[in-house]
Amino acid sequence: SLQAVRSVIAMSSDAQGELDKDMRLLQVSPKLAYFFQQTPSSLEGRSFLELVEEDDHQRLQTVLQSAKEMAQQQGKPVPLNLNVSKRNGQHKDLRIHVCSLASERRGPQYFFAMTEVQEKLKPTEPTEPADK
């Protein structure tokens, strides 16, 4: 089921990555590195918070915590969505799909996928899965 969630999310996104429990990037796809105008090795180990606007930090942390709690309650990854802005002077809006891998003992705790938003959207709160 985890692989199915990853595949569905990845197919509908511009870039993907994995975060540890401290929100540090573990696995960085070449597309993700390109998106932030970096190399994969320069992003690995960095906090994802460094890449998004400071105004979005608390919401992002809240969504990650919610994804973890929902995965524990339901016994499977539950994708959640939110909008954030990219920090690099361009202020591009991003739609992030995130799910917790909390069942994993080591390594990644979250899988995420991003899509650049073409029109300005208001910040969103965590959303419930569509199949509920």
GROMACS .gro file of N, CA, C and O in nm:
model
  528
    1SER      N    1   0.081  -0.120   0.000
    1SER     CA    2   0.000   0.000   0.000
    1SER      C    3   0.086   0.127   0.000
    1SER      O    4   0.049   0.225  -0.060
    2LEU      N    5   0.202   0.122   0.068
    2LEU     CA    6   0.291   0.238   0.068
    2LEU      C    7   0.341   0.266  -0.073
    2LEU      O    8   0.343   0.381  -0.117
    3GLN      N    9   0.380   0.162  -0.145
    3GLN     CA   10   0.430   0.181  -0.281
    3GLN      C   11   0.320   0.237  -0.371
    3GLN      O   12   0.346   0.322  -0.456
    4ALA      N   13   0.197   0.193  -0.351
    4ALA     CA   14   0.085   0.244  -0.430
    4ALA      C   15   0.063   0.393  -0.404
    4ALA      O   16   0.042   0.470  -0.498
    5VAL      N   17   0.068   0.433  -0.278
    5VAL     CA   18   0.051   0.575  -0.243
    5VAL      C   19   0.163   0.657  -0.308
    5VAL      O   20   0.138   0.761  -0.368
    6ARG      N   21   0.287   0.609  -0.297
    6ARG     CA   22   0.400   0.681  -0.357
    6ARG      C   23   0.382   0.696  -0.507
    6ARG      O   24   0.407   0.802  -0.564
    7SER      N   25   0.341   0.589  -0.574
    7SER     CA   26   0.326   0.592  -0.719
    7SER      C   27   0.220   0.692  -0.761
    7SER      O   28   0.240   0.769  -0.854
    8VAL      N   29   0.105   0.689  -0.694
    8VAL     CA   30  -0.003   0.781  -0.730
    8VAL      C   31   0.040   0.926  -0.710
    8VAL      O   32   0.020   1.012  -0.795
    9ILE      N   33   0.101   0.953  -0.596
    9ILE     CA   34   0.145   1.090  -0.567
    9ILE      C   35   0.252   1.134  -0.666
    9ILE      O   36   0.249   1.244  -0.720
   10ALA      N   37   0.349   1.047  -0.692
   10ALA     CA   38   0.460   1.082  -0.782
   10ALA      C   39   0.413   1.110  -0.924
   10ALA      O   40   0.463   1.200  -0.990
   11MET      N   41   0.314   1.034  -0.972
   11MET     CA   42   0.265   1.052  -1.109
   11MET      C   43   0.198   1.188  -1.129
   11MET      O   44   0.196   1.240  -1.239
   12SER      N   45   0.146   1.244  -1.022
   12SER     CA   46   0.072   1.369  -1.037
   12SER      C   47   0.150   1.489  -0.984
   12SER      O   48   0.092   1.589  -0.945
   13SER      N   49   0.284   1.479  -0.982
   13SER     CA   50   0.363   1.588  -0.925
   13SER      C   51   0.483   1.623  -1.013
   13SER      O   52   0.518   1.549  -1.103
   14ASP      N   53   0.543   1.739  -0.980
   14ASP     CA   54   0.662   1.783  -1.051
   14ASP      C   55   0.790   1.725  -0.992
   14ASP      O   56   0.889   1.707  -1.063
   15ALA      N   57   0.792   1.701  -0.860
   15ALA     CA   58   0.914   1.656  -0.793
   15ALA      C   59   0.878   1.584  -0.664
   15ALA      O   60   0.773   1.610  -0.606
   16GLN      N   61   0.967   1.494  -0.618
   16GLN     CA   62   0.943   1.418  -0.497
   16GLN      C   63   1.067   1.415  -0.408
   16GLN      O   64   1.177   1.439  -0.455
   17GLY      N   65   1.044   1.383  -0.281
   17GLY     CA   66   1.155   1.368  -0.188
   17GLY      C   67   1.110   1.298  -0.061
   17GLY      O   68   0.992   1.265  -0.045
   18GLU      N   69   1.205   1.274   0.028
   18GLU     CA   70   1.178   1.210   0.156
   18GLU      C   71   1.240   1.294   0.267
   18GLU      O   72   1.348   1.351   0.249
   19LEU      N   73   1.169   1.300   0.380
   19LEU     CA   74   1.214   1.376   0.496
   19LEU      C   75   1.232   1.285   0.615
   19LEU      O   76   1.156   1.189   0.631
   20ASP      N   77   1.328   1.318   0.702
   20ASP     CA   78   1.340   1.245   0.828
   20ASP      C   79   1.249   1.311   0.932
   20ASP      O   80   1.176   1.405   0.902
   21LYS      N   81   1.254   1.264   1.056
   21LYS     CA   82   1.165   1.315   1.160
   21LYS      C   83   1.190   1.462   1.192
   21LYS      O   84   1.103   1.531   1.243
   22ASP      N   85   1.309   1.513   1.160
   22ASP     CA   86   1.344   1.653   1.185
   22ASP      C   87   1.324   1.740   1.061
   22ASP      O   88   1.375   1.852   1.055
   23MET      N   89   1.256   1.687   0.961
   23MET     CA   90   1.227   1.756   0.835
   23MET      C   91   1.351   1.781   0.750
   23MET      O   92   1.356   1.876   0.672
   24ARG      N   93   1.452   1.698   0.767
   24ARG     CA   94   1.571   1.708   0.683
   24ARG      C   95   1.553   1.620   0.559
   24ARG      O   96   1.499   1.510   0.568
   25LEU      N   97   1.597   1.670   0.445
   25LEU     CA   98   1.584   1.598   0.320
   25LEU      C   99   1.678   1.477   0.320
   25LEU      O  100   1.798   1.492   0.344
   26LEU      N  101   1.622   1.360   0.295
   26LEU     CA  102   1.702   1.238   0.288
   26LEU      C  103   1.726   1.196   0.144
   26LEU      O  104   1.838   1.176   0.104
   27GLN      N  105   1.619   1.181   0.071
   27GLN     CA  106   1.631   1.142  -0.069
   27GLN      C  107   1.580   1.258  -0.152
   27GLN      O  108   1.469   1.305  -0.132
   28VAL      N  109   1.663   1.303  -0.243
   28VAL     CA  110   1.629   1.418  -0.327
   28VAL      C  111   1.632   1.374  -0.473
   28VAL      O  112   1.736   1.331  -0.523
   29SER      N  113   1.518   1.383  -0.538
   29SER     CA  114   1.513   1.347  -0.680
   29SER      C  115   1.583   1.456  -0.761
   29SER      O  116   1.590   1.572  -0.719
   30PRO      N  117   1.636   1.420  -0.878
   30PRO     CA  118   1.696   1.522  -0.964
   30PRO      C  119   1.598   1.635  -0.998
   30PRO      O  120   1.636   1.751  -1.005
   31LYS      N  121   1.471   1.602  -1.014
   31LYS     CA  122   1.369   1.704  -1.043
   31LYS      C  123   1.354   1.800  -0.926
   31LYS      O  124   1.338   1.919  -0.945
   32LEU      N  125   1.357   1.747  -0.803
   32LEU     CA  126   1.345   1.832  -0.685
   32LEU      C  127   1.464   1.927  -0.676
   32LEU      O  128   1.450   2.045  -0.651
   33ALA      N  129   1.584   1.873  -0.698
   33ALA     CA  130   1.705   1.956  -0.695
   33ALA      C  131   1.698   2.065  -0.802
   33ALA      O  132   1.727   2.182  -0.774
   34TYR      N  133   1.657   2.030  -0.922
   34TYR     CA  134   1.644   2.127  -1.030
   34TYR      C  135   1.543   2.235  -0.994
   34TYR      O  136   1.565   2.353  -1.018
   35PHE      N  137   1.433   2.193  -0.934
   35PHE     CA  138   1.327   2.285  -0.896
   35PHE      C  139   1.379   2.394  -0.802
   35PHE      O  140   1.342   2.509  -0.812
   36PHE      N  141   1.468   2.357  -0.710
   36PHE     CA  142   1.525   2.453  -0.615
   36PHE      C  143   1.661   2.507  -0.662
   36PHE      O  144   1.733   2.571  -0.585
   37GLN      N  145   1.698   2.478  -0.787
   37GLN     CA  146   1.823   2.526  -0.847
   37GLN      C  147   1.943   2.485  -0.763
   37GLN      O  148   2.033   2.566  -0.737
   38GLN      N  149   1.945   2.359  -0.722
   38GLN     CA  150   2.052   2.301  -0.642
   38GLN      C  151   2.089   2.166  -0.701
   38GLN      O  152   2.023   2.117  -0.793
   39THR      N  153   2.190   2.103  -0.644
   39THR     CA  154   2.222   1.965  -0.680
   39THR      C  155   2.161   1.875  -0.572
   39THR      O  156   2.141   1.919  -0.459
   40PRO      N  157   2.132   1.750  -0.606
   40PRO     CA  158   2.078   1.660  -0.503
   40PRO      C  159   2.167   1.652  -0.380
   40PRO      O  160   2.119   1.659  -0.267
   41SER      N  161   2.299   1.644  -0.399
   41SER     CA  162   2.389   1.631  -0.285
   41SER      C  163   2.392   1.758  -0.198
   41SER      O  164   2.413   1.749  -0.077
   42SER      N  165   2.368   1.874  -0.258
   42SER     CA  166   2.368   1.997  -0.178
   42SER      C  167   2.239   2.011  -0.096
   42SER      O  168   2.236   2.085   0.003
   43LEU      N  169   2.133   1.942  -0.135
   43LEU     CA  170   2.007   1.948  -0.061
   43LEU      C  171   1.995   1.840   0.046
   43LEU      O  172   1.930   1.860   0.147
   44GLU      N  173   2.058   1.725   0.023
   44GLU     CA  174   2.048   1.614   0.119
   44GLU      C  175   2.102   1.657   0.254
   44GLU      O  176   2.210   1.714   0.265
   45GLY      N  177   2.023   1.632   0.358
   45GLY     CA  178   2.061   1.668   0.493
   45GLY      C  179   2.016   1.807   0.536
   45GLY      O  180   2.020   1.839   0.654
   46ARG      N  181   1.971   1.888   0.442
   46ARG     CA  182   1.923   2.023   0.476
   46ARG      C  183   1.778   2.017   0.522
   46ARG      O  184   1.701   1.932   0.479
   47SER      N  185   1.741   2.112   0.606
   47SER     CA  186   1.603   2.121   0.651
   47SER      C  187   1.515   2.170   0.536
   47SER      O  188   1.549   2.267   0.468
   48PHE      N  189   1.402   2.104   0.517
   48PHE     CA  190   1.308   2.147   0.414
   48PHE      C  191   1.256   2.287   0.444
   48PHE      O  192   1.219   2.362   0.354
   49LEU      N  193   1.255   2.322   0.572
   49LEU     CA  194   1.207   2.455   0.612
   49LEU      C  195   1.292   2.567   0.551
   49LEU      O  196   1.243   2.678   0.530
   50GLU      N  197   1.419   2.539   0.523
   50GLU     CA  198   1.507   2.639   0.461
   50GLU      C  199   1.460   2.675   0.319
   50GLU      O  200   1.500   2.778   0.266
   51LEU      N  201   1.378   2.590   0.260
   51LEU     CA  202   1.339   2.607   0.120
   51LEU      C  203   1.204   2.674   0.101
   51LEU      O  204   1.167   2.708  -0.012
   52VAL      N  205   1.129   2.690   0.211
   52VAL     CA  206   0.997   2.752   0.201
   52VAL      C  207   0.993   2.877   0.288
   52VAL      O  208   1.072   2.894   0.380
   53GLU      N  209   0.900   2.964   0.256
   53GLU     CA  210   0.885   3.090   0.329
   53GLU      C  211   0.860   3.064   0.478
   53GLU      O  212   0.790   2.969   0.514
   54GLU      N  213   0.916   3.150   0.561
   54GLU     CA  214   0.903   3.136   0.706
   54GLU      C  215   0.757   3.136   0.750
   54GLU      O  216   0.720   3.066   0.845
   55ASP      N  217   0.673   3.213   0.684
   55ASP     CA  218   0.530   3.218   0.719
   55ASP      C  219   0.463   3.081   0.707
   55ASP      O  220   0.357   3.060   0.764
   56ASP      N  221   0.521   2.990   0.630
   56ASP     CA  222   0.461   2.858   0.607
   56ASP      C  223   0.514   2.750   0.702
   56ASP      O  224   0.463   2.639   0.701
   57HIS      N  225   0.614   2.780   0.781
   57HIS     CA  226   0.678   2.678   0.866
   57HIS      C  227   0.581   2.610   0.961
   57HIS      O  228   0.577   2.487   0.968
   58GLN      N  229   0.502   2.687   1.036
   58GLN     CA  230   0.412   2.628   1.135
   58GLN      C  231   0.306   2.540   1.070
   58GLN      O  232   0.278   2.430   1.117
   59ARG      N  233   0.249   2.586   0.959
   59ARG     CA  234   0.148   2.505   0.890
   59ARG      C  235   0.208   2.376   0.838
   59ARG      O  236   0.147   2.270   0.847
   60LEU      N  237   0.329   2.383   0.783
   60LEU     CA  238   0.395   2.264   0.732
   60LEU      C  239   0.420   2.164   0.846
   60LEU      O  240   0.393   2.045   0.832
   61GLN      N  241   0.469   2.212   0.958
   61GLN     CA  242   0.493   2.124   1.073
   61GLN      C  243   0.363   2.062   1.123
   61GLN      O  244   0.359   1.943   1.157
   62THR      N  245   0.255   2.139   1.123
   62THR     CA  246   0.124   2.089   1.166
   62THR      C  247   0.074   1.980   1.072
   62THR      O  248   0.023   1.876   1.116
   63VAL      N  249   0.090   2.001   0.942
   63VAL     CA  250   0.045   1.901   0.844
   63VAL      C  251   0.126   1.772   0.859
   63VAL      O  252   0.071   1.662   0.854
   64LEU      N  253   0.256   1.783   0.878
   64LEU     CA  254   0.338   1.663   0.896
   64LEU      C  255   0.295   1.585   1.020
   64LEU      O  256   0.285   1.463   1.018
   65GLN      N  257   0.270   1.656   1.129
   65GLN     CA  258   0.225   1.591   1.251
   65GLN      C  259   0.089   1.524   1.230
   65GLN      O  260   0.067   1.411   1.274
   66SER      N  261  -0.002   1.592   1.160
   66SER     CA  262  -0.134   1.534   1.131
   66SER      C  263  -0.120   1.409   1.045
   66SER      O  264  -0.190   1.309   1.068
   67ALA      N  265  -0.032   1.413   0.944
   67ALA     CA  266  -0.011   1.297   0.857
   67ALA      C  267   0.039   1.178   0.939
   67ALA      O  268  -0.004   1.064   0.918
   68LYS      N  269   0.129   1.205   1.031
   68LYS     CA  270   0.183   1.098   1.116
   68LYS      C  271   0.074   1.039   1.205
   68LYS      O  272   0.060   0.917   1.215
   69GLU      N  273  -0.005   1.125   1.269
   69GLU     CA  274  -0.112   1.077   1.357
   69GLU      C  275  -0.217   0.998   1.280
   69GLU      O  276  -0.263   0.893   1.325
   70MET      N  277  -0.254   1.046   1.162
   70MET     CA  278  -0.355   0.976   1.082
   70MET      C  279  -0.303   0.841   1.034
   70MET      O  280  -0.378   0.743   1.032
   71ALA      N  281  -0.177   0.833   0.996
   71ALA     CA  282  -0.118   0.706   0.953
   71ALA      C  283  -0.117   0.606   1.068
   71ALA      O  284  -0.144   0.487   1.050
   72GLN      N  285  -0.086   0.653   1.189
   72GLN     CA  286  -0.086   0.564   1.305
   72GLN      C  287  -0.227   0.516   1.337
   72GLN      O  288  -0.248   0.399   1.368
   73GLN      N  289  -0.325   0.606   1.329
   73GLN     CA  290  -0.464   0.570   1.359
   73GLN      C  291  -0.521   0.473   1.256
   73GLN      O  292  -0.592   0.379   1.291
   74GLN      N  293  -0.491   0.496   1.129
   74GLN     CA  294  -0.552   0.416   1.022
   74GLN      C  295  -0.466   0.298   0.980
   74GLN      O  296  -0.509   0.215   0.901
   75GLY      N  297  -0.342   0.294   1.027
   75GLY     CA  298  -0.254   0.182   0.994
   75GLY      C  299  -0.203   0.182   0.851
   75GLY      O  300  -0.158   0.080   0.800
   76LYS      N  301  -0.211   0.297   0.784
   76LYS     CA  302  -0.161   0.308   0.647
   76LYS      C  303  -0.132   0.455   0.618
   76LYS      O  304  -0.185   0.544   0.687
   77PRO      N  305  -0.049   0.483   0.519
   77PRO     CA  306  -0.020   0.623   0.484
   77PRO      C  307  -0.146   0.695   0.438
   77PRO      O  308  -0.228   0.639   0.366
   78VAL      N  309  -0.163   0.818   0.484
   78VAL     CA  310  -0.277   0.901   0.445
   78VAL      C  311  -0.221   1.031   0.387
   78VAL      O  312  -0.163   1.110   0.459
   79PRO      N  313  -0.237   1.052   0.256
   79PRO     CA  314  -0.183   1.175   0.197
   79PRO      C  315  -0.262   1.299   0.240
   79PRO      O  316  -0.384   1.297   0.243
   80LEU      N  317  -0.190   1.405   0.275
   80LEU     CA  318  -0.249   1.535   0.306
   80LEU      C  319  -0.188   1.639   0.213
   80LEU      O  320  -0.079   1.618   0.161
   81ASN      N  321  -0.255   1.750   0.196
   81ASN     CA  322  -0.210   1.854   0.103
   81ASN      C  323  -0.202   1.988   0.172
   81ASN      O  324  -0.278   2.016   0.264
   82LEU      N  325  -0.112   2.073   0.124
   82LEU     CA  326  -0.107   2.212   0.166
   82LEU      C  327  -0.034   2.293   0.061
   82LEU      O  328   0.038   2.238  -0.021
   83ASN      N  329  -0.054   2.424   0.065
   83ASN     CA  330   0.016   2.517  -0.024
   83ASN      C  331   0.120   2.592   0.058
   83ASN      O  332   0.091   2.635   0.169
   84VAL      N  333   0.238   2.608   0.001
   84VAL     CA  334   0.344   2.689   0.062
   84VAL      C  335   0.409   2.771  -0.049
   84VAL      O  336   0.384   2.748  -0.167
   85SER      N  337   0.494   2.865  -0.010
   85SER     CA  338   0.568   2.945  -0.108
   85SER      C  339   0.716   2.911  -0.101
   85SER      O  340   0.772   2.898   0.008
   86LYS      N  341   0.776   2.897  -0.216
   86LYS     CA  342   0.918   2.867  -0.228
   86LYS      C  343   1.000   2.988  -0.187
   86LYS      O  344   0.970   3.100  -0.226
   87ARG      N  345   1.105   2.965  -0.108
   87ARG     CA  346   1.191   3.074  -0.063
   87ARG      C  347   1.316   3.078  -0.151
   87ARG      O  348   1.399   2.991  -0.145
   88ASN      N  349   1.325   3.177  -0.231
   88ASN     CA  350   1.447   3.204  -0.307
   88ASN      C  351   1.432   3.333  -0.384
   88ASN      O  352   1.499   3.355  -0.482
   89GLY      N  353   1.342   3.418  -0.339
   89GLY     CA  354   1.320   3.545  -0.405
   89GLY      C  355   1.216   3.539  -0.514
   89GLY      O  356   1.167   3.642  -0.558
   90GLN      N  357   1.182   3.419  -0.560
   90GLN     CA  358   1.084   3.407  -0.667
   90GLN      C  359   0.941   3.396  -0.614
   90GLN      O  360   0.847   3.421  -0.686
   91HIS      N  361   0.925   3.358  -0.490
   91HIS     CA  362   0.794   3.344  -0.425
   91HIS      C  363   0.697   3.262  -0.509
   91HIS      O  364   0.584   3.301  -0.531
   92LYS      N  365   0.741   3.148  -0.557
   92LYS     CA  366   0.653   3.060  -0.633
   92LYS      C  367   0.571   2.978  -0.535
   92LYS      O  368   0.621   2.931  -0.434
   93ASP      N  369   0.444   2.962  -0.567
   93ASP     CA  370   0.356   2.883  -0.483
   93ASP      C  371   0.367   2.735  -0.519
   93ASP      O  372   0.372   2.700  -0.637
   94LEU      N  373   0.368   2.651  -0.416
   94LEU     CA  374   0.381   2.507  -0.433
   94LEU      C  375   0.264   2.436  -0.367
   94LEU      O  376   0.221   2.475  -0.260
   95ARG      N  377   0.218   2.332  -0.430
   95ARG     CA  378   0.119   2.243  -0.370
   95ARG      C  379   0.197   2.119  -0.327
   95ARG      O  380   0.264   2.057  -0.409
   96ILE      N  381   0.193   2.089  -0.198
   96ILE     CA  382   0.268   1.975  -0.145
   96ILE      C  383   0.171   1.866  -0.102
   96ILE      O  384   0.074   1.892  -0.031
   97HIS      N  385   0.197   1.745  -0.145
   97HIS     CA  386   0.125   1.626  -0.104
   97HIS      C  387   0.222   1.548  -0.015
   97HIS      O  388   0.333   1.517  -0.059
   98VAL      N  389   0.182   1.521   0.107
   98VAL     CA  390   0.272   1.455   0.200
   98VAL      C  391   0.203   1.338   0.268
   98VAL      O  392   0.082   1.342   0.293
   99CYS      N  393   0.277   1.230   0.292
   99CYS     CA  394   0.224   1.122   0.372
   99CYS      C  395   0.333   1.073   0.466
   99CYS      O  396   0.452   1.083   0.437
  100SER      N  397   0.290   1.024   0.580
  100SER     CA  398   0.382   0.978   0.681
  100SER      C  399   0.423   0.834   0.653
  100SER      O  400   0.341   0.752   0.614
  101LEU      N  401   0.549   0.808   0.677
  101LEU     CA  402   0.602   0.671   0.670
  101LEU      C  403   0.636   0.627   0.811
  101LEU      O  404   0.733   0.557   0.834
  102ALA      N  405   0.558   0.670   0.907
  102ALA     CA  406   0.587   0.653   1.049
  102ALA      C  407   0.606   0.507   1.088
  102ALA      O  408   0.669   0.478   1.189
  103SER      N  409   0.554   0.416   1.009
  103SER     CA  410   0.571   0.275   1.042
  103SER      C  411   0.715   0.227   1.018
  103SER      O  412   0.756   0.124   1.069
  104GLU      N  413   0.790   0.303   0.941
  104GLU     CA  414   0.930   0.269   0.916
  104GLU      C  415   1.011   0.292   1.043
  104GLU      O  416   0.996   0.393   1.110
  105ARG      N  417   1.096   0.199   1.077
  105ARG     CA  418   1.176   0.210   1.199
  105ARG      C  419   1.288   0.313   1.185
  105ARG      O  420   1.318   0.386   1.276
  106ARG      N  421   1.352   0.313   1.070
  106ARG     CA  422   1.463   0.405   1.045
  106ARG      C  423   1.441   0.473   0.912
  106ARG      O  424   1.355   0.436   0.836
  107GLY      N  425   1.527   0.570   0.886
  107GLY     CA  426   1.522   0.634   0.755
  107GLY      C  427   1.408   0.732   0.741
  107GLY      O  428   1.372   0.798   0.837
  108PRO      N  429   1.351   0.739   0.622
  108PRO     CA  430   1.251   0.843   0.596
  108PRO      C  431   1.128   0.829   0.684
  108PRO      O  432   1.082   0.719   0.710
  109GLN      N  433   1.077   0.942   0.726
  109GLN     CA  434   0.953   0.945   0.803
  109GLN      C  435   0.838   1.000   0.722
  109GLN      O  436   0.723   0.976   0.753
  110TYR      N  437   0.871   1.076   0.616
  110TYR     CA  438   0.768   1.137   0.532
  110TYR      C  439   0.810   1.128   0.386
  110TYR      O  440   0.927   1.143   0.353
  111PHE      N  441   0.714   1.104   0.301
  111PHE     CA  442   0.732   1.111   0.156
  111PHE      C  443   0.650   1.231   0.110
  111PHE      O  444   0.538   1.250   0.155
  112PHE      N  445   0.706   1.312   0.021
  112PHE     CA  446   0.629   1.426  -0.029
  112PHE      C  447   0.651   1.442  -0.178
  112PHE      O  448   0.750   1.398  -0.234
  113ALA      N  449   0.553   1.506  -0.238
  113ALA     CA  450   0.561   1.541  -0.380
  113ALA      C  451   0.511   1.684  -0.395
  113ALA      O  452   0.423   1.727  -0.320
  114MET      N  453   0.569   1.755  -0.488
  114MET     CA  454   0.534   1.896  -0.507
  114MET      C  455   0.493   1.923  -0.650
  114MET      O  456   0.545   1.861  -0.742
  115THR      N  457   0.406   2.020  -0.663
  115THR     CA  458   0.365   2.070  -0.793
  115THR      C  459   0.366   2.222  -0.785
  115THR      O  460   0.316   2.278  -0.687
  116GLU      N  461   0.422   2.286  -0.884
  116GLU     CA  462   0.420   2.432  -0.886
  116GLU      C  463   0.280   2.479  -0.924
  116GLU      O  464   0.220   2.430  -1.019
  117VAL      N  465   0.227   2.571  -0.846
  117VAL     CA  466   0.093   2.625  -0.869
  117VAL      C  467   0.105   2.742  -0.965
  117VAL      O  468   0.183   2.834  -0.942
  118GLN      N  469   0.028   2.737  -1.071
  118GLN     CA  470   0.036   2.841  -1.174
  118GLN      C  471  -0.039   2.968  -1.137
  118GLN      O  472  -0.004   3.075  -1.178
  119GLU      N  473  -0.143   2.955  -1.055
  119GLU     CA  474  -0.217   3.074  -1.011
  119GLU      C  475  -0.207   3.084  -0.860
  119GLU      O  476  -0.194   2.985  -0.790
  120LYS      N  477  -0.212   3.203  -0.809
  120LYS     CA  478  -0.198   3.229  -0.665
  120LYS      C  479  -0.316   3.168  -0.591
  120LYS      O  480  -0.431   3.195  -0.620
  121LEU      N  481  -0.285   3.083  -0.493
  121LEU     CA  482  -0.387   3.021  -0.410
  121LEU      C  483  -0.371   3.067  -0.267
  121LEU      O  484  -0.261   3.097  -0.222
  122LYS      N  485  -0.479   3.067  -0.194
  122LYS     CA  486  -0.473   3.098  -0.052
  122LYS      C  487  -0.413   2.979   0.022
  122LYS      O  488  -0.430   2.865  -0.022
  123PRO      N  489  -0.346   3.002   0.135
  123PRO     CA  490  -0.294   2.890   0.212
  123PRO      C  491  -0.407   2.796   0.250
  123PRO      O  492  -0.520   2.839   0.274
  124THR      N  493  -0.377   2.668   0.252
  124THR     CA  494  -0.478   2.569   0.288
  124THR      C  495  -0.444   2.504   0.420
  124THR      O  496  -0.328   2.494   0.459
  125GLU      N  497  -0.545   2.458   0.486
  125GLU     CA  498  -0.527   2.376   0.605
  125GLU      C  499  -0.519   2.232   0.557
  125GLU      O  500  -0.557   2.201   0.444
  126PRO      N  501  -0.474   2.142   0.641
  126PRO     CA  502  -0.468   2.001   0.599
  126PRO      C  503  -0.605   1.955   0.550
  126PRO      O  504  -0.708   1.993   0.604
  127THR      N  505  -0.604   1.875   0.444
  127THR     CA  506  -0.728   1.824   0.390
  127THR      C  507  -0.745   1.678   0.424
  127THR      O  508  -0.648   1.605   0.441
  128GLU      N  509  -0.868   1.637   0.432
  128GLU     CA  510  -0.898   1.497   0.456
  128GLU      C  511  -0.879   1.422   0.323
  128GLU      O  512  -0.896   1.480   0.216
  129PRO      N  513  -0.847   1.294   0.327
  129PRO     CA  514  -0.835   1.217   0.203
  129PRO      C  515  -0.968   1.219   0.127
  129PRO      O  516  -1.075   1.224   0.186
  130ALA      N  517  -0.958   1.213  -0.004
  130ALA     CA  518  -1.077   1.222  -0.089
  130ALA      C  519  -1.168   1.102  -0.073
  130ALA      O  520  -1.288   1.111  -0.096
  131ASP      N  521  -1.114   0.987  -0.033
  131ASP     CA  522  -1.197   0.867  -0.027
  131ASP      C  523  -1.273   0.851   0.104
  131ASP      O  524  -1.330   0.748   0.131
  132LYS      N  525  -1.273   0.953   0.187
  132LYS     CA  526  -1.343   0.943   0.315
  132LYS      C  527  -1.490   0.963   0.300
  132LYS      O  528  -1.540   1.036   0.222
   0.00000   0.00000   0.00000
